[in-house]
Tab-separated table of C-alpha atoms in Angstrom:
chain	number	residue	atom	x	y	z
P	1	PHE	CA	9.310	-8.027	-0.530
P	2	TYR	CA	12.443	-9.489	0.981
P	3	LEU	CA	13.841	-8.131	4.200
P	4	PRO	CA	17.433	-9.539	4.709
P	5	ASP	CA	17.284	-9.154	8.625
P	6	PRO	CA	14.362	-10.746	10.346
P	7	VAL	CA	11.699	-8.453	11.931
P	8	ALA	CA	10.032	-11.207	13.966
P	9	TRP	CA	11.264	-14.170	15.841
P	10	THR	CA	9.771	-17.422	17.054
P	11	GLU	CA	11.031	-19.708	19.680
P	12	GLY	CA	12.710	-22.779	18.430
P	13	PRO	CA	11.593	-26.134	19.848
P	14	THR	CA	14.178	-27.942	21.962
P	15	THR	CA	12.676	-31.399	21.587
P	16	LEU	CA	11.366	-33.539	18.870
P	17	LYS	CA	7.950	-33.395	20.492
P	18	GLY	CA	8.005	-29.693	20.526
P	19	LEU	CA	9.082	-29.545	17.001
P	20	ARG	CA	6.175	-31.833	16.020
P	21	LYS	CA	3.617	-29.747	17.899
P	22	GLN	CA	5.078	-26.499	16.238
P	23	ARG	CA	4.918	-27.905	12.693
P	24	ALA	CA	1.431	-29.335	13.111
P	25	ARG	CA	0.179	-25.995	14.740
P	26	TRP	CA	1.723	-23.978	11.901
P	27	HIS	CA	0.072	-26.071	9.226
P	28	LEU	CA	-3.241	-26.008	11.170
P	29	GLY	CA	-2.913	-22.275	11.200
P	30	LEU	CA	-2.363	-22.408	7.442
P	31	LEU	CA	-5.505	-24.618	6.900
P	32	GLU	CA	-7.675	-22.329	9.230
P	33	THR	CA	-6.550	-19.244	7.408
P	34	LEU	CA	-7.231	-20.693	3.987
P	35	TRP	CA	-10.569	-21.974	5.012
P	36	PHE	CA	-11.624	-18.659	6.541
P	37	HIS	CA	-10.455	-16.627	3.363
P	38	ARG	CA	-11.733	-19.259	0.935
P	39	ARG	CA	-13.750	-16.667	-0.987
P	40	LEU	CA	-10.427	-15.317	-2.332
P	41	CYS	CA	-9.567	-18.356	-4.265
P	42	LEU	CA	-9.669	-17.762	-8.055
P	43	ASN	CA	-11.627	-14.602	-7.475
P	44	PRO	CA	-10.575	-11.914	-10.023
P	45	ARG	CA	-11.856	-9.269	-7.673
P	46	TYR	CA	-8.684	-9.850	-5.544
P	47	GLY	CA	-6.330	-9.386	-8.471
P	48	LEU	CA	-3.151	-11.558	-8.697
P	49	PHE	CA	-3.444	-12.583	-5.030
P	50	GLY	CA	-6.762	-14.359	-5.602
P	51	LEU	CA	-6.025	-15.669	-9.006
P	52	PHE	CA	-2.378	-16.999	-8.261
P	53	ASN	CA	-1.144	-16.588	-4.752
P	54	TYR	CA	-4.073	-18.074	-2.899
P	55	PRO	CA	-4.239	-21.184	-5.300
P	56	PHE	CA	-0.434	-21.585	-4.782
P	57	TRP	CA	-1.011	-21.713	-0.955
P	58	VAL	CA	-3.741	-24.243	-1.327
P	59	TRP	CA	-2.032	-26.567	-3.827
P	60	GLY	CA	1.549	-25.864	-3.164
P	61	GLU	CA	1.553	-25.708	0.617
P	62	ALA	CA	-1.752	-26.915	2.210
P	63	ILE	CA	-2.406	-30.030	0.097
P	64	GLU	CA	1.313	-30.928	-0.373
P	65	PRO	CA	1.581	-33.198	2.530
P	66	ILE	CA	-1.142	-35.284	1.207
P	67	MET	CA	0.340	-35.594	-2.158
P	68	GLU	CA	3.740	-36.379	-0.861
P	69	ALA	CA	2.402	-39.131	1.547
P	70	PHE	CA	0.333	-40.421	-1.404
P	71	GLY	CA	3.572	-40.591	-3.453
P	72	TYR	CA	5.384	-42.552	-0.745
P	73	ILE	CA	2.488	-44.965	-0.447
P	74	LEU	CA	2.227	-45.422	-4.309
P	75	VAL	CA	5.980	-46.103	-4.561
P	76	THR	CA	5.823	-48.524	-1.726
P	77	PHE	CA	2.891	-50.520	-3.209
P	78	ALA	CA	4.535	-50.431	-6.774
P	79	TRP	CA	7.681	-51.843	-5.275
P	80	ALA	CA	5.891	-54.506	-3.187
P	81	PHE	CA	3.809	-55.803	-6.246
P	82	GLY	CA	6.828	-55.625	-8.707
P	83	PHE	CA	5.542	-52.624	-10.747
P	84	LEU	CA	8.429	-50.326	-9.903
P	85	ASN	CA	11.306	-49.985	-12.149
P	86	THR	CA	13.804	-49.964	-9.259
P	87	SER	CA	16.723	-48.575	-11.425
P	88	PHE	CA	14.492	-45.647	-12.669
P	89	ALA	CA	13.173	-45.091	-9.107
P	90	ILE	CA	16.709	-44.821	-7.763
P	91	LEU	CA	17.733	-42.516	-10.482
P	92	MET	CA	14.631	-40.389	-9.925
P	93	PHE	CA	15.501	-40.340	-6.259
P	94	LEU	CA	19.130	-39.190	-6.867
P	95	ILE	CA	17.957	-36.549	-9.277
P	96	THR	CA	15.511	-35.104	-6.916
P	97	LEU	CA	18.101	-35.207	-4.015
P	98	GLY	CA	20.620	-33.657	-6.297
P	99	PHE	CA	18.216	-30.845	-7.305
P	100	THR	CA	17.086	-29.971	-3.864
P	101	PHE	CA	20.859	-29.980	-2.732
P	102	VAL	CA	21.866	-27.752	-5.620
P	103	TYR	CA	18.933	-25.396	-4.772
P	104	SER	CA	19.770	-25.323	-1.099
P	105	THR	CA	23.447	-24.824	-1.939
P	106	LEU	CA	22.721	-21.833	-4.188
P	107	CYS	CA	20.509	-20.411	-1.485
P	108	ILE	CA	23.257	-20.766	1.124
P	109	LEU	CA	25.952	-19.296	-1.229
P	110	ILE	CA	23.776	-16.308	-2.208
P	111	GLU	CA	23.078	-15.671	1.578
P	112	GLU	CA	26.763	-15.760	2.440
P	113	LEU	CA	27.939	-13.632	-0.526
P	114	SER	CA	25.196	-11.135	0.160
P	115	PHE	CA	25.163	-10.827	3.848
P	116	GLY	CA	28.102	-12.820	5.288
P	117	LYS	CA	25.822	-14.448	7.935
P	118	TYR	CA	28.063	-17.579	8.721
P	119	ARG	CA	30.589	-16.842	11.303
P	120	SER	CA	32.820	-19.928	10.627
P	121	PHE	CA	33.583	-22.399	7.898
P	122	LYS	CA	32.397	-25.138	10.086
P	123	LEU	CA	28.822	-23.613	10.303
P	124	PHE	CA	28.844	-22.821	6.600
P	125	ALA	CA	29.866	-26.508	5.758
P	126	SER	CA	27.337	-27.905	8.105
P	127	MET	CA	24.600	-26.110	6.271
P	128	PHE	CA	25.563	-28.079	3.140
P	129	PHE	CA	25.460	-31.306	5.081
P	130	LEU	CA	22.156	-30.559	6.580
P	131	SER	CA	20.617	-29.675	3.143
P	132	LEU	CA	21.323	-33.304	2.184
P	133	VAL	CA	20.258	-34.918	5.439
P	134	GLU	CA	16.996	-33.081	5.684
P	135	ASN	CA	15.530	-35.114	2.848
P	136	LEU	CA	16.327	-38.435	4.521
P	137	GLY	CA	14.070	-38.405	7.652
P	138	TYR	CA	13.230	-34.944	8.656
P	139	ARG	CA	11.139	-34.347	5.573
P	140	GLN	CA	9.140	-37.533	6.220
P	141	TYR	CA	8.586	-36.605	9.876
P	142	ASN	CA	7.442	-33.127	8.746
P	143	VAL	CA	4.989	-34.609	6.269
P	144	TRP	CA	3.489	-36.899	8.999
P	145	TRP	CA	3.145	-33.986	11.458
P	146	ARG	CA	1.505	-31.819	8.840
P	147	LEU	CA	-0.944	-34.616	8.105
P	148	ILE	CA	-1.811	-34.677	11.821
P	149	SER	CA	-2.996	-31.006	11.293
P	150	PHE	CA	-5.504	-32.171	8.648
P	151	TYR	CA	-6.888	-34.594	11.184
P	152	GLN	CA	-7.109	-31.880	13.803
P	153	PHE	CA	-8.712	-29.465	11.175
P	154	PHE	CA	-11.500	-31.840	9.981
P	155	LYS	CA	-12.055	-33.381	13.440
P	156	GLU	CA	-12.588	-30.073	15.293
P	157	ARG	CA	-13.836	-28.023	12.370
P	158	LYS	CA	-11.891	-24.973	13.562
P	159	GLU	CA	-12.249	-21.582	12.389
P	160	VAL	CA	-9.479	-19.041	12.773
P	161	ARG	CA	-8.779	-18.615	16.429
P	162	LYS	CA	-10.003	-15.473	17.887
P	163	GLU	CA	-7.088	-15.030	20.347
P	164	ALA	CA	-3.436	-15.824	20.459
P	165	LYS	CA	-2.703	-17.319	23.796
P	166	ARG	CA	1.086	-17.016	23.480
P	167	LEU	CA	0.946	-13.380	22.362
P	168	ASP	CA	-1.390	-12.623	25.288
P	169	GLU	CA	0.982	-14.311	27.745
P	170	LEU	CA	4.007	-12.216	26.364
P	171	MET	CA	1.890	-8.984	26.717
P	172	ASP	CA	1.069	-9.961	30.274
P	173	ARG	CA	4.788	-10.118	31.097
P	174	LYS	CA	5.172	-6.310	30.475
P	175	ILE	CA	8.370	-6.494	28.755
């Protein structure tokens, strides 16, 4: 289901270090959850969720930073050793960048036409600009931060945490 208005909020980090910690923590939570519920994977007993949704989360989300980092390394080595067809690589990069821009643009347009969320043209235009820029630096940082979560997961062999410290702190505030 899709709800157009958020029913939950999270604090946005104000520093790059905070963003790094948040993204690594979120990916670590995904890895812990997938590991804890691993019996669901490809298990017909759990219907479409076990057969399709769970494998998507493993291959499409959890493993994705490893595959993307491997791709960066592979392209770098191919370029360094002269195996890379540079014009083809540039073309592929531009096609990929264009595809992600078009996808993001359509999502922004659908959001605006459906709900009118953007208060000004400047904000609306900045979303288009950021949809291009996110692929040139932010994405690579995010891959690195998510790889750190793999290191934490395998180093500490964590199971799903039994308590949510931040939630407990909020509850103690007696809002």
